[in-house]
């Protein structure tokens, strides 16, 4: 928390006193240097935004449907938007009606609302090692306790998950939720294997927990096999709260996302959202509805996948050619991220200033690990820079890492 | 709370189990009947929305500044928007810099964030009798305790406020905050008198509490004298968290509002907002910036004031001509609302179905009273209907009330 002057210190709630800043967003000001090659920010590339189409749509919805787009509207979302989202979810194998959906102001709001309606202080949530910082902040702000579960190249290690669940049981406690990003995980880039998906939902029944499935990258796959993996919500609709977003397939500035939950949970989340912001932007909802209903989003997906796939290739090739022999990295089937793990003992937080100095930025991995591990890891986003800049940046970074590894 | 099926009951947090629906928003479906004359919804009239200008602005900001308007952006708000808001606040007598401001997704989000960062379960907040439901929901969701303070035609009754503060002191407790809507209050329509504003901020020093000043209607005044009243934040900037909104002066569907707080509190709220939604809509922010910077909002205010003033006149004239002799009502100097108080013993919740049947809607007042009083009051919004419809609706409603009063 930003250090408040003492005068207000005692005014703050317990939550406020224990809030943690999002380390990734703290890096943003450092990235203002125009010449920096940034693997830090996990934002989509503006080159994928359909500027002209959205300009046209926004003017049109204000002119033709302004009484909806500019007025207060239902908390849960505009009904026609709920309908197209429900149809999309159903097409992905998750039988869904409009009343199972809540439109949210970005998936961050979805995560926050889920945490608020499910978690009390002291409740336990199992999260991946590493996991998404925004999700962990939402859990932390509900003052729930996080415990980490190992991941490998196939995602959550089921044996470790079972061990953690059993350990809790032997303490007389239980995990209320498991928070997972099964596709092209942020920050690791790994994808949960098909067999493990079935095992995870079986464990949810056996140990009676809910699954928070955070799936913003689902459509950004580079490999057809990855597109055929079942969402957890399709395998166990009554156990899973599924979140996804228009941020990666359309534009994040619209802050448009949704969640799908068993109806009693969706109803409760709607009520929490009423207190949180009454509704999300009605203009943004009207724009996203048009972009969905006209097929604009769906039509552009193949080009977007290709766009990021080329960048991923550039990053993986750069790492293969240049990374220190003692390092290893993930090979994502989609999404924006590669996790690079250096030799034990190296600390990517310590290395950052000197590599920034050379003109390359990344996110040190430690803040993604709820157990404080991961000091030798870094998240590399390939979403922002061109393939040429990625090659250049990986080269610069790896040379610095090799020099450092040699002296370590 | 919507009755969840039992299966999920034990999954919910304490907050979720104790959430209360917003009674006003529950009425919304009833108002779908096209022929209803509605004094219920407190929404601004779409006739005040600058459709064409906003259509042009939205297309332009996407075409010319799409890399900002469609991309992730800073949690606190776009810096140029913070600057124009700070300049506006300063022009209203509240010395403000950009770092004192947080842009929020509607004032509802501001109220929710303020409650989350200031209030722990069991903390005490003093609220007006009656008060705004959305503000009370935010306080309730933090599981703070509310106590009511009387209002009369001059707003909060200072003697009653002092009595409540002393009563708390004698219990060994204190009020952490006072939540007030000083201008054209929702739902009462009353305005806090100049002298009481000074007394209120003096009490804040004497009894050491913070003031949450909710001021969405400030610019919708019908009387120059009301425009000259000092915001509480101008009288005591270090004690007041000030919230206002673009919903009433531009369009609520954009969900654009802001709060101004002492910097340590604003910093803490920014951090809470990071966990709540990362940022508000970047497109809506870009639009509102243009609408502020171009003078569009300021230029349209006189016409908007006149627009609502005519409607207020129609409602007050209708009440004067038709209301039962045993009733009394407020005469707002601005805003959207009149509070009608019927003879003791009448219950406006009970009366609603029969008056709805006759084609007129209002909001029963009881849900605005944290102490459960106000059964004989109703909130009448004059913002939605034309002056002719207001005259007709007040006539119909008052006839029904007179019949009922005669038989009571």
CSV table of C-alpha atoms in Angstrom, one decimal, chain B:
chain,number,residue,atom,x,y,z
B,1,UNK,CA,-30.8,-11.7,-1.6
B,2,UNK,CA,-32.2,-13.9,-4.3
B,3,UNK,CA,-33.0,-17.2,-2.7
B,4,UNK,CA,-30.2,-19.4,-3.8
B,5,UNK,CA,-30.9,-23.1,-4.0
B,6,UNK,CA,-29.6,-24.8,-0.9
B,7,UNK,CA,-26.8,-26.5,-2.6
B,8,UNK,CA,-24.7,-23.3,-2.8
B,9,UNK,CA,-26.0,-21.7,0.4
B,10,UNK,CA,-22.9,-22.7,2.4
B,11,UNK,CA,-20.6,-21.5,-0.3
B,12,UNK,CA,-21.4,-17.9,0.2
B,13,UNK,CA,-19.5,-15.3,2.2
B,14,UNK,CA,-21.0,-13.5,5.2
B,15,UNK,CA,-21.3,-10.4,3.0
B,16,UNK,CA,-23.1,-12.4,0.3
B,17,UNK,CA,-25.5,-13.9,2.8
B,18,UNK,CA,-26.4,-10.5,4.2
B,19,UNK,CA,-26.7,-8.5,0.9
B,20,UNK,CA,-29.9,-6.6,0.4
B,21,UNK,CA,-31.4,-5.9,-3.0
B,22,UNK,CA,-31.8,-2.3,-4.1
B,23,UNK,CA,-35.6,-2.0,-3.8
B,24,UNK,CA,-35.6,0.8,-6.4
B,25,UNK,CA,-34.0,-1.3,-9.0
B,26,UNK,CA,-36.3,-4.1,-8.2
B,27,UNK,CA,-39.2,-1.9,-9.3
B,28,UNK,CA,-37.6,-1.5,-12.8
B,29,UNK,CA,-39.4,-4.5,-14.4
B,30,UNK,CA,-42.7,-3.2,-13.2
B,31,UNK,CA,-42.1,0.0,-15.1
B,32,UNK,CA,-41.8,-1.8,-18.5
B,33,UNK,CA,-45.5,-1.1,-19.1
B,34,UNK,CA,-45.3,1.5,-21.8
B,35,UNK,CA,-48.3,3.4,-20.5
B,36,UNK,CA,-47.1,3.9,-17.0
B,37,UNK,CA,-46.3,7.4,-15.8
B,38,UNK,CA,-43.2,6.8,-13.8
B,39,UNK,CA,-42.1,8.9,-10.8
B,40,UNK,CA,-40.0,5.9,-9.7
B,41,UNK,CA,-36.8,5.8,-11.7
B,42,UNK,CA,-34.4,8.6,-10.8
B,43,UNK,CA,-32.7,8.4,-14.2
B,44,UNK,CA,-32.0,11.6,-16.2
B,45,UNK,CA,-34.2,12.2,-19.2
B,46,UNK,CA,-32.6,11.0,-22.5
B,47,UNK,CA,-33.9,14.3,-23.9
B,48,UNK,CA,-30.9,15.9,-22.1
B,49,UNK,CA,-28.4,13.6,-23.8
B,50,UNK,CA,-26.3,15.1,-26.6
B,51,UNK,CA,-26.6,12.1,-28.9
B,52,UNK,CA,-25.2,13.7,-32.0
B,53,UNK,CA,-22.2,15.3,-30.3
B,54,UNK,CA,-21.4,12.1,-28.4
B,55,UNK,CA,-21.7,10.0,-31.6
B,56,UNK,CA,-19.2,12.3,-33.3
B,57,UNK,CA,-16.9,12.4,-30.3
B,58,UNK,CA,-16.8,8.6,-29.8
B,59,UNK,CA,-16.0,7.9,-33.4
B,60,UNK,CA,-13.3,10.6,-33.4
B,61,UNK,CA,-11.6,9.5,-30.2
B,62,UNK,CA,-11.5,5.9,-31.5
B,63,UNK,CA,-10.1,7.0,-34.8
B,64,UNK,CA,-7.6,9.5,-33.5
B,65,UNK,CA,-6.7,8.3,-30.0
B,66,UNK,CA,-7.7,4.6,-30.3
B,67,UNK,CA,-4.4,3.5,-28.9
B,68,UNK,CA,-5.5,5.1,-25.6
B,69,UNK,CA,-9.3,4.8,-25.8
B,70,UNK,CA,-9.2,1.0,-26.6
B,71,UNK,CA,-6.1,0.0,-24.6
B,72,UNK,CA,-5.6,-0.7,-20.9
B,73,UNK,CA,-4.9,2.5,-19.0
B,74,UNK,CA,-4.0,3.8,-15.5
B,75,UNK,CA,-6.2,2.8,-12.6
B,76,UNK,CA,-6.7,6.3,-11.3
B,77,UNK,CA,-7.9,7.6,-14.7
B,78,UNK,CA,-6.5,9.1,-17.8
B,79,UNK,CA,-4.2,11.9,-16.7
B,80,UNK,CA,-5.7,14.6,-18.9
B,81,UNK,CA,-9.2,13.7,-17.5
B,82,UNK,CA,-7.8,13.9,-14.0
B,83,UNK,CA,-6.5,17.4,-14.9
B,84,UNK,CA,-9.8,18.8,-16.2
B,85,UNK,CA,-11.7,17.4,-13.2
B,86,UNK,CA,-9.2,18.9,-10.8
B,87,UNK,CA,-9.5,22.2,-12.5
B,88,UNK,CA,-13.3,22.0,-12.3
B,89,UNK,CA,-13.2,21.1,-8.6
B,90,UNK,CA,-10.8,24.0,-8.0
B,91,UNK,CA,-13.3,26.3,-9.8
B,92,UNK,CA,-16.0,25.1,-7.4
B,93,UNK,CA,-13.8,26.3,-4.5
B,94,UNK,CA,-12.2,23.0,-3.6
B,95,UNK,CA,-8.4,23.3,-4.2
B,96,UNK,CA,-7.6,20.1,-6.0
B,97,UNK,CA,-4.7,18.5,-7.9
B,98,UNK,CA,-4.9,15.5,-10.3
B,99,UNK,CA,-3.4,13.3,-7.6
B,100,UNK,CA,-6.4,14.0,-5.3
B,101,UNK,CA,-8.8,12.5,-7.9
B,102,UNK,CA,-9.8,8.9,-8.7
B,103,UNK,CA,-12.1,8.3,-11.7
B,104,UNK,CA,-14.7,5.7,-10.8
B,105,UNK,CA,-17.3,3.6,-12.7
B,106,UNK,CA,-20.2,5.6,-11.6
B,107,UNK,CA,-20.4,7.1,-8.1
B,108,UNK,CA,-21.7,3.7,-7.0
B,109,UNK,CA,-18.2,2.4,-7.4
B,110,UNK,CA,-16.9,5.4,-5.6
B,111,UNK,CA,-19.2,4.7,-2.6
B,112,UNK,CA,-18.3,1.0,-2.7
B,113,UNK,CA,-14.5,1.7,-2.7
B,114,UNK,CA,-14.8,4.3,0.0
B,115,UNK,CA,-16.8,1.8,2.1
B,116,UNK,CA,-14.2,-0.9,1.5
B,117,UNK,CA,-11.2,1.1,2.4
B,118,UNK,CA,-12.7,2.9,5.4
B,119,UNK,CA,-15.1,0.5,7.0
B,120,UNK,CA,-14.7,-2.7,9.0
B,121,UNK,CA,-17.6,-4.8,10.3
B,122,UNK,CA,-19.1,-3.0,13.3
B,123,UNK,CA,-17.9,0.5,12.4
B,124,UNK,CA,-20.5,3.1,12.7
B,125,UNK,CA,-21.7,5.5,9.9
B,126,UNK,CA,-24.3,8.1,10.4
B,127,UNK,CA,-26.6,8.6,7.5
B,128,UNK,CA,-29.5,10.9,6.8
B,129,UNK,CA,-33.1,9.9,7.4
B,130,UNK,CA,-33.9,9.3,4.6
B,131,UNK,CA,-30.7,8.6,2.5
B,132,UNK,CA,-29.7,7.2,-0.8
B,133,UNK,CA,-30.2,3.5,-1.1
B,134,UNK,CA,-27.0,2.9,-3.2
B,135,UNK,CA,-24.8,4.6,-0.6
B,136,UNK,CA,-26.5,2.6,2.2
B,137,UNK,CA,-25.9,-0.6,0.3
B,138,UNK,CA,-22.2,0.1,0.0
B,139,UNK,CA,-22.0,0.8,3.7
B,140,UNK,CA,-24.1,-2.3,4.5
B,141,UNK,CA,-21.9,-4.5,2.3
B,142,UNK,CA,-18.9,-3.5,4.4
B,143,UNK,CA,-21.0,-4.7,7.3
B,144,UNK,CA,-20.7,-1.4,9.1
B,145,UNK,CA,-23.6,-0.3,11.3
B,146,UNK,CA,-25.8,2.7,10.2
B,147,UNK,CA,-27.5,5.1,12.5
B,148,UNK,CA,-29.9,7.7,11.2
B,149,UNK,CA,-29.8,11.4,11.7
B,150,UNK,CA,-33.0,13.5,11.3
B,151,UNK,CA,-33.4,15.9,8.3
B,152,UNK,CA,-35.7,18.8,8.0
B,153,UNK,CA,-36.2,21.3,5.2
B,154,UNK,CA,-32.6,22.6,5.9
B,155,UNK,CA,-31.0,19.2,5.7
B,156,UNK,CA,-29.3,17.3,8.5
B,157,UNK,CA,-30.6,18.6,11.9
B,158,UNK,CA,-27.4,19.5,13.6
B,159,UNK,CA,-28.8,19.2,17.2
B,160,UNK,CA,-29.8,15.6,16.4
B,161,UNK,CA,-26.4,14.9,14.8
B,162,UNK,CA,-24.7,16.1,18.0
B,163,UNK,CA,-27.1,14.1,20.1
B,164,UNK,CA,-26.3,10.9,18.1
B,165,UNK,CA,-22.6,11.6,18.4
B,166,UNK,CA,-22.9,12.1,22.2
B,167,UNK,CA,-24.9,9.0,22.5
B,168,UNK,CA,-22.2,7.0,20.8
B,169,UNK,CA,-19.6,8.6,23.0
B,170,UNK,CA,-21.5,7.6,26.1
B,171,UNK,CA,-21.5,4.0,24.7
B,172,UNK,CA,-17.7,4.3,24.4
B,173,UNK,CA,-18.1,4.2,20.6
B,174,UNK,CA,-17.7,6.7,17.8
B,175,UNK,CA,-18.9,7.5,14.3
B,176,UNK,CA,-16.2,6.8,11.8
B,177,UNK,CA,-18.1,8.7,9.0
B,178,UNK,CA,-21.1,10.8,8.2
B,179,UNK,CA,-22.6,10.1,4.8
B,180,UNK,CA,-24.4,13.1,3.4
B,181,UNK,CA,-25.9,14.3,0.1
B,182,UNK,CA,-26.0,18.0,0.8
B,183,UNK,CA,-27.6,19.2,-2.5
B,184,UNK,CA,-31.1,18.3,-3.6
B,185,UNK,CA,-30.8,15.1,-1.7
B,186,UNK,CA,-31.9,11.8,-3.0
B,187,UNK,CA,-34.6,11.0,-2.0
B,188,UNK,CA,-35.8,14.0,0.0
B,189,UNK,CA,-34.9,16.8,-2.4
B,190,UNK,CA,-33.7,19.0,0.5
B,191,UNK,CA,-30.5,21.1,0.6
B,192,UNK,CA,-28.2,21.5,3.5
B,193,UNK,CA,-28.3,25.1,4.7
B,194,UNK,CA,-25.1,27.2,4.6
B,195,UNK,CA,-24.9,27.6,8.4
B,196,UNK,CA,-25.3,23.8,8.9
B,197,UNK,CA,-22.5,23.1,6.5
B,198,UNK,CA,-20.1,25.1,8.7
B,199,UNK,CA,-21.5,23.3,11.8
B,200,UNK,CA,-21.2,19.9,10.3
B,201,UNK,CA,-17.5,20.3,9.4
B,202,UNK,CA,-16.8,21.7,12.9
B,203,UNK,CA,-18.4,18.7,14.4
B,204,UNK,CA,-16.2,16.5,12.2
B,205,UNK,CA,-13.2,18.1,13.9
B,206,UNK,CA,-14.7,17.9,17.4
B,207,UNK,CA,-15.8,14.3,17.1
B,208,UNK,CA,-13.1,13.2,14.7
B,209,UNK,CA,-15.1,11.7,11.8
B,210,UNK,CA,-14.7,11.8,8.1
B,211,UNK,CA,-17.5,13.1,5.8
B,212,UNK,CA,-18.6,11.3,2.7
B,213,UNK,CA,-20.1,14.0,0.5
B,214,UNK,CA,-22.1,12.6,-2.3
B,215,UNK,CA,-22.9,15.4,-4.7
B,216,UNK,CA,-24.1,14.1,-8.1
B,217,UNK,CA,-26.8,16.8,-8.5
B,218,UNK,CA,-24.6,19.9,-7.8
B,219,UNK,CA,-25.0,21.4,-11.2
B,220,UNK,CA,-28.7,20.7,-11.6
B,221,UNK,CA,-29.8,23.7,-9.5
B,222,UNK,CA,-32.9,25.8,-10.1
B,223,UNK,CA,-32.0,28.7,-7.9
B,224,UNK,CA,-28.8,30.7,-8.1
B,225,UNK,CA,-28.7,30.8,-4.3
B,226,UNK,CA,-28.3,27.0,-4.3
B,227,UNK,CA,-25.3,27.3,-6.6
B,228,UNK,CA,-23.4,29.4,-4.2
B,229,UNK,CA,-23.5,27.0,-1.3
B,230,UNK,CA,-20.0,25.8,-0.4
B,231,UNK,CA,-19.3,22.1,-0.9
B,232,UNK,CA,-18.3,20.5,2.5
B,233,UNK,CA,-15.0,19.6,0.8
B,234,UNK,CA,-14.3,23.3,0.3
B,235,UNK,CA,-14.9,24.0,4.0
B,236,UNK,CA,-12.8,21.1,5.2
B,237,UNK,CA,-10.8,19.4,2.4
B,238,UNK,CA,-8.9,17.2,4.8
B,239,UNK,CA,-12.0,15.7,6.4
B,240,UNK,CA,-14.2,15.2,3.3
B,241,UNK,CA,-14.3,12.6,0.6
B,242,UNK,CA,-16.3,14.2,-2.2
B,243,UNK,CA,-18.0,12.3,-5.0
B,244,UNK,CA,-19.6,13.5,-8.1
B,245,UNK,CA,-20.6,12.2,-11.5
B,246,UNK,CA,-21.2,12.8,-15.2
B,247,UNK,CA,-24.4,10.8,-15.1
B,248,UNK,CA,-26.7,13.7,-14.5
B,249,UNK,CA,-25.0,16.3,-16.7
B,250,UNK,CA,-24.0,14.1,-19.6
B,251,UNK,CA,-25.2,10.5,-19.7
B,252,UNK,CA,-25.3,7.8,-17.0
B,253,UNK,CA,-24.7,4.9,-19.5
B,254,UNK,CA,-21.1,6.0,-19.7
B,255,UNK,CA,-20.7,5.2,-16.0
B,256,UNK,CA,-18.3,8.0,-15.4
B,257,UNK,CA,-17.8,9.6,-12.1
B,258,UNK,CA,-15.0,10.7,-9.8
B,259,UNK,CA,-14.1,11.2,-6.2
B,260,UNK,CA,-11.8,13.7,-4.6
B,261,UNK,CA,-10.2,12.8,-1.3
B,262,UNK,CA,-7.2,13.8,0.8
B,263,UNK,CA,-4.3,12.3,-1.1
B,264,UNK,CA,-3.5,9.4,1.3
B,265,UNK,CA,-7.1,8.3,1.0
B,266,UNK,CA,-7.2,8.8,-2.8
B,267,UNK,CA,-4.0,6.7,-3.1
B,268,UNK,CA,-5.6,3.9,-1.0
B,269,UNK,CA,-8.8,4.0,-3.0
B,270,UNK,CA,-6.7,3.8,-6.2
B,271,UNK,CA,-5.2,0.6,-4.9
B,272,UNK,CA,-8.6,-0.8,-4.0
B,273,UNK,CA,-9.8,0.1,-7.5
B,274,UNK,CA,-6.9,-1.8,-9.0
B,275,UNK,CA,-8.2,-4.9,-7.4
B,276,UNK,CA,-11.8,-4.0,-8.2
B,277,UNK,CA,-11.6,-3.5,-12.0
B,278,UNK,CA,-8.1,-2.3,-13.0
B,279,UNK,CA,-9.6,0.8,-14.5
B,280,UNK,CA,-12.9,2.3,-15.7
B,281,UNK,CA,-13.7,2.2,-19.4
B,282,UNK,CA,-11.0,4.0,-21.4
B,283,UNK,CA,-13.4,4.8,-24.2
B,284,UNK,CA,-15.9,6.4,-21.8
B,285,UNK,CA,-13.0,8.4,-20.2
B,286,UNK,CA,-11.8,9.6,-23.6
B,287,UNK,CA,-15.3,10.7,-24.5
B,288,UNK,CA,-15.9,12.5,-21.2
B,289,UNK,CA,-12.6,14.2,-21.4
B,290,UNK,CA,-13.5,15.6,-24.8
B,291,UNK,CA,-17.0,16.6,-23.6
B,292,UNK,CA,-15.4,18.5,-20.6
B,293,UNK,CA,-12.4,20.0,-22.5
B,294,UNK,CA,-14.6,21.2,-25.5
B,295,UNK,CA,-17.0,22.9,-23.1
B,296,UNK,CA,-19.9,20.7,-24.3
B,297,UNK,CA,-21.0,19.8,-20.8
B,298,UNK,CA,-20.7,23.3,-19.4
B,299,UNK,CA,-22.4,24.9,-22.4
B,300,UNK,CA,-25.5,22.6,-22.0
B,301,UNK,CA,-26.0,23.1,-18.3
B,302,UNK,CA,-28.3,26.1,-18.4
B,303,UNK,CA,-30.7,24.3,-20.7
B,304,UNK,CA,-30.6,21.2,-18.6
B,305,UNK,CA,-31.4,23.2,-15.4
B,306,UNK,CA,-34.3,24.8,-17.2
B,307,UNK,CA,-35.4,21.4,-18.5
B,308,UNK,CA,-35.7,19.9,-15.0
B,309,UNK,CA,-36.9,23.1,-13.4
B,310,UNK,CA,-40.0,23.1,-15.6
B,311,UNK,CA,-40.7,19.5,-14.6
B,312,UNK,CA,-40.3,20.3,-10.9
B,313,UNK,CA,-42.7,23.2,-11.3
B,314,UNK,CA,-45.3,20.8,-12.8
B,315,UNK,CA,-44.9,18.4,-10.0
B,316,UNK,CA,-45.1,21.0,-7.2
B,317,UNK,CA,-48.1,22.7,-8.9
B,318,UNK,CA,-49.8,19.3,-9.2
B,319,UNK,CA,-49.2,18.5,-5.6
B,320,UNK,CA,-50.4,21.9,-4.4
B,321,UNK,CA,-53.6,21.5,-6.4
B,322,UNK,CA,-54.3,17.8,-5.7
B,323,UNK,CA,-52.5,16.4,-2.7
B,324,UNK,CA,-54.5,15.3,0.3
B,325,UNK,CA,-54.7,18.0,3.0
B,326,UNK,CA,-53.0,15.7,5.5
B,327,UNK,CA,-49.9,15.4,3.3
B,328,UNK,CA,-46.7,17.6,3.0
B,329,UNK,CA,-43.9,17.6,0.5
B,330,UNK,CA,-40.4,19.1,0.0
B,331,UNK,CA,-39.7,21.9,-2.5
B,332,UNK,CA,-36.3,21.1,-4.0
B,333,UNK,CA,-33.9,23.8,-5.2
B,334,UNK,CA,-32.4,21.4,-7.7
B,335,UNK,CA,-32.1,17.7,-8.6
B,336,UNK,CA,-34.7,15.2,-9.5
B,337,UNK,CA,-36.8,14.5,-6.4
B,338,UNK,CA,-39.7,15.5,-4.2
B,339,UNK,CA,-40.4,13.6,-1.0
B,340,UNK,CA,-44.1,13.3,-0.3
B,341,UNK,CA,-45.2,12.5,3.3
B,342,UNK,CA,-48.7,11.2,3.9
B,343,UNK,CA,-50.7,11.1,7.1
B,344,UNK,CA,-49.3,8.9,9.7
B,345,UNK,CA,-50.6,5.4,9.4
B,346,UNK,CA,-50.7,5.3,5.7
B,347,UNK,CA,-48.3,2.9,4.1
B,348,UNK,CA,-47.0,3.7,0.6
B,349,UNK,CA,-45.7,0.2,0.0
B,350,UNK,CA,-49.2,-1.1,0.6
B,351,UNK,CA,-50.7,1.6,-1.7
B,352,UNK,CA,-48.3,1.0,-4.6
B,353,UNK,CA,-50.1,-1.9,-6.3
B,354,UNK,CA,-53.4,0.0,-6.6
B,355,UNK,CA,-51.7,3.2,-7.8
B,356,UNK,CA,-49.6,1.2,-10.3
B,357,UNK,CA,-52.9,-0.3,-11.5
B,358,UNK,CA,-54.1,3.2,-12.2
B,359,UNK,CA,-50.9,3.8,-14.2
B,360,UNK,CA,-48.6,5.7,-11.9
B,361,UNK,CA,-45.4,4.6,-10.3
B,362,UNK,CA,-43.3,5.9,-7.4
B,363,UNK,CA,-40.8,4.5,-4.9
B,364,UNK,CA,-42.1,3.8,-1.4
B,365,UNK,CA,-39.9,5.7,1.0
B,366,UNK,CA,-39.3,3.1,3.7
B,367,UNK,CA,-36.2,1.6,2.0
B,368,UNK,CA,-34.5,5.0,2.3
B,369,UNK,CA,-34.8,5.0,6.1
B,370,UNK,CA,-32.1,3.0,7.8
B,371,UNK,CA,-34.2,2.9,10.9
B,372,UNK,CA,-37.2,1.4,9.2
B,373,UNK,CA,-39.3,4.5,9.5
B,374,UNK,CA,-40.8,6.4,6.5
B,375,UNK,CA,-43.6,4.0,5.7
B,376,UNK,CA,-45.9,7.0,5.0
B,377,UNK,CA,-43.4,8.6,2.6
B,378,UNK,CA,-42.8,8.2,-1.1
B,379,UNK,CA,-40.1,9.5,-3.5
B,380,UNK,CA,-41.4,11.2,-6.6
B,381,UNK,CA,-38.9,11.8,-9.4
B,382,UNK,CA,-39.8,14.5,-11.8
B,383,UNK,CA,-36.9,13.7,-14.2
B,384,UNK,CA,-38.4,11.2,-16.5
B,385,UNK,CA,-41.9,12.4,-17.6
B,386,UNK,CA,-42.9,15.5,-19.6
B,387,UNK,CA,-44.6,18.3,-17.6
B,388,UNK,CA,-47.9,17.3,-19.1
B,389,UNK,CA,-47.5,13.7,-18.0
B,390,UNK,CA,-46.3,14.9,-14.6
B,391,UNK,CA,-49.5,16.9,-14.2
B,392,UNK,CA,-51.6,14.0,-15.3
B,393,UNK,CA,-49.8,11.5,-13.1
B,394,UNK,CA,-49.8,13.6,-10.0
B,395,UNK,CA,-53.5,14.1,-10.5
B,396,UNK,CA,-54.2,10.4,-10.8
B,397,UNK,CA,-52.0,9.5,-7.9
B,398,UNK,CA,-53.4,12.2,-5.6
B,399,UNK,CA,-57.0,11.3,-6.4
B,400,UNK,CA,-56.1,7.7,-5.3
B,401,UNK,CA,-54.4,9.0,-2.2
B,402,UNK,CA,-57.4,11.3,-1.3
B,403,UNK,CA,-59.8,8.3,-1.6
B,404,UNK,CA,-57.5,6.3,0.5
B,405,UNK,CA,-57.1,9.1,3.1
B,406,UNK,CA,-60.8,9.5,3.3
B,407,UNK,CA,-61.3,5.8,4.1
B,408,UNK,CA,-58.3,5.5,6.4
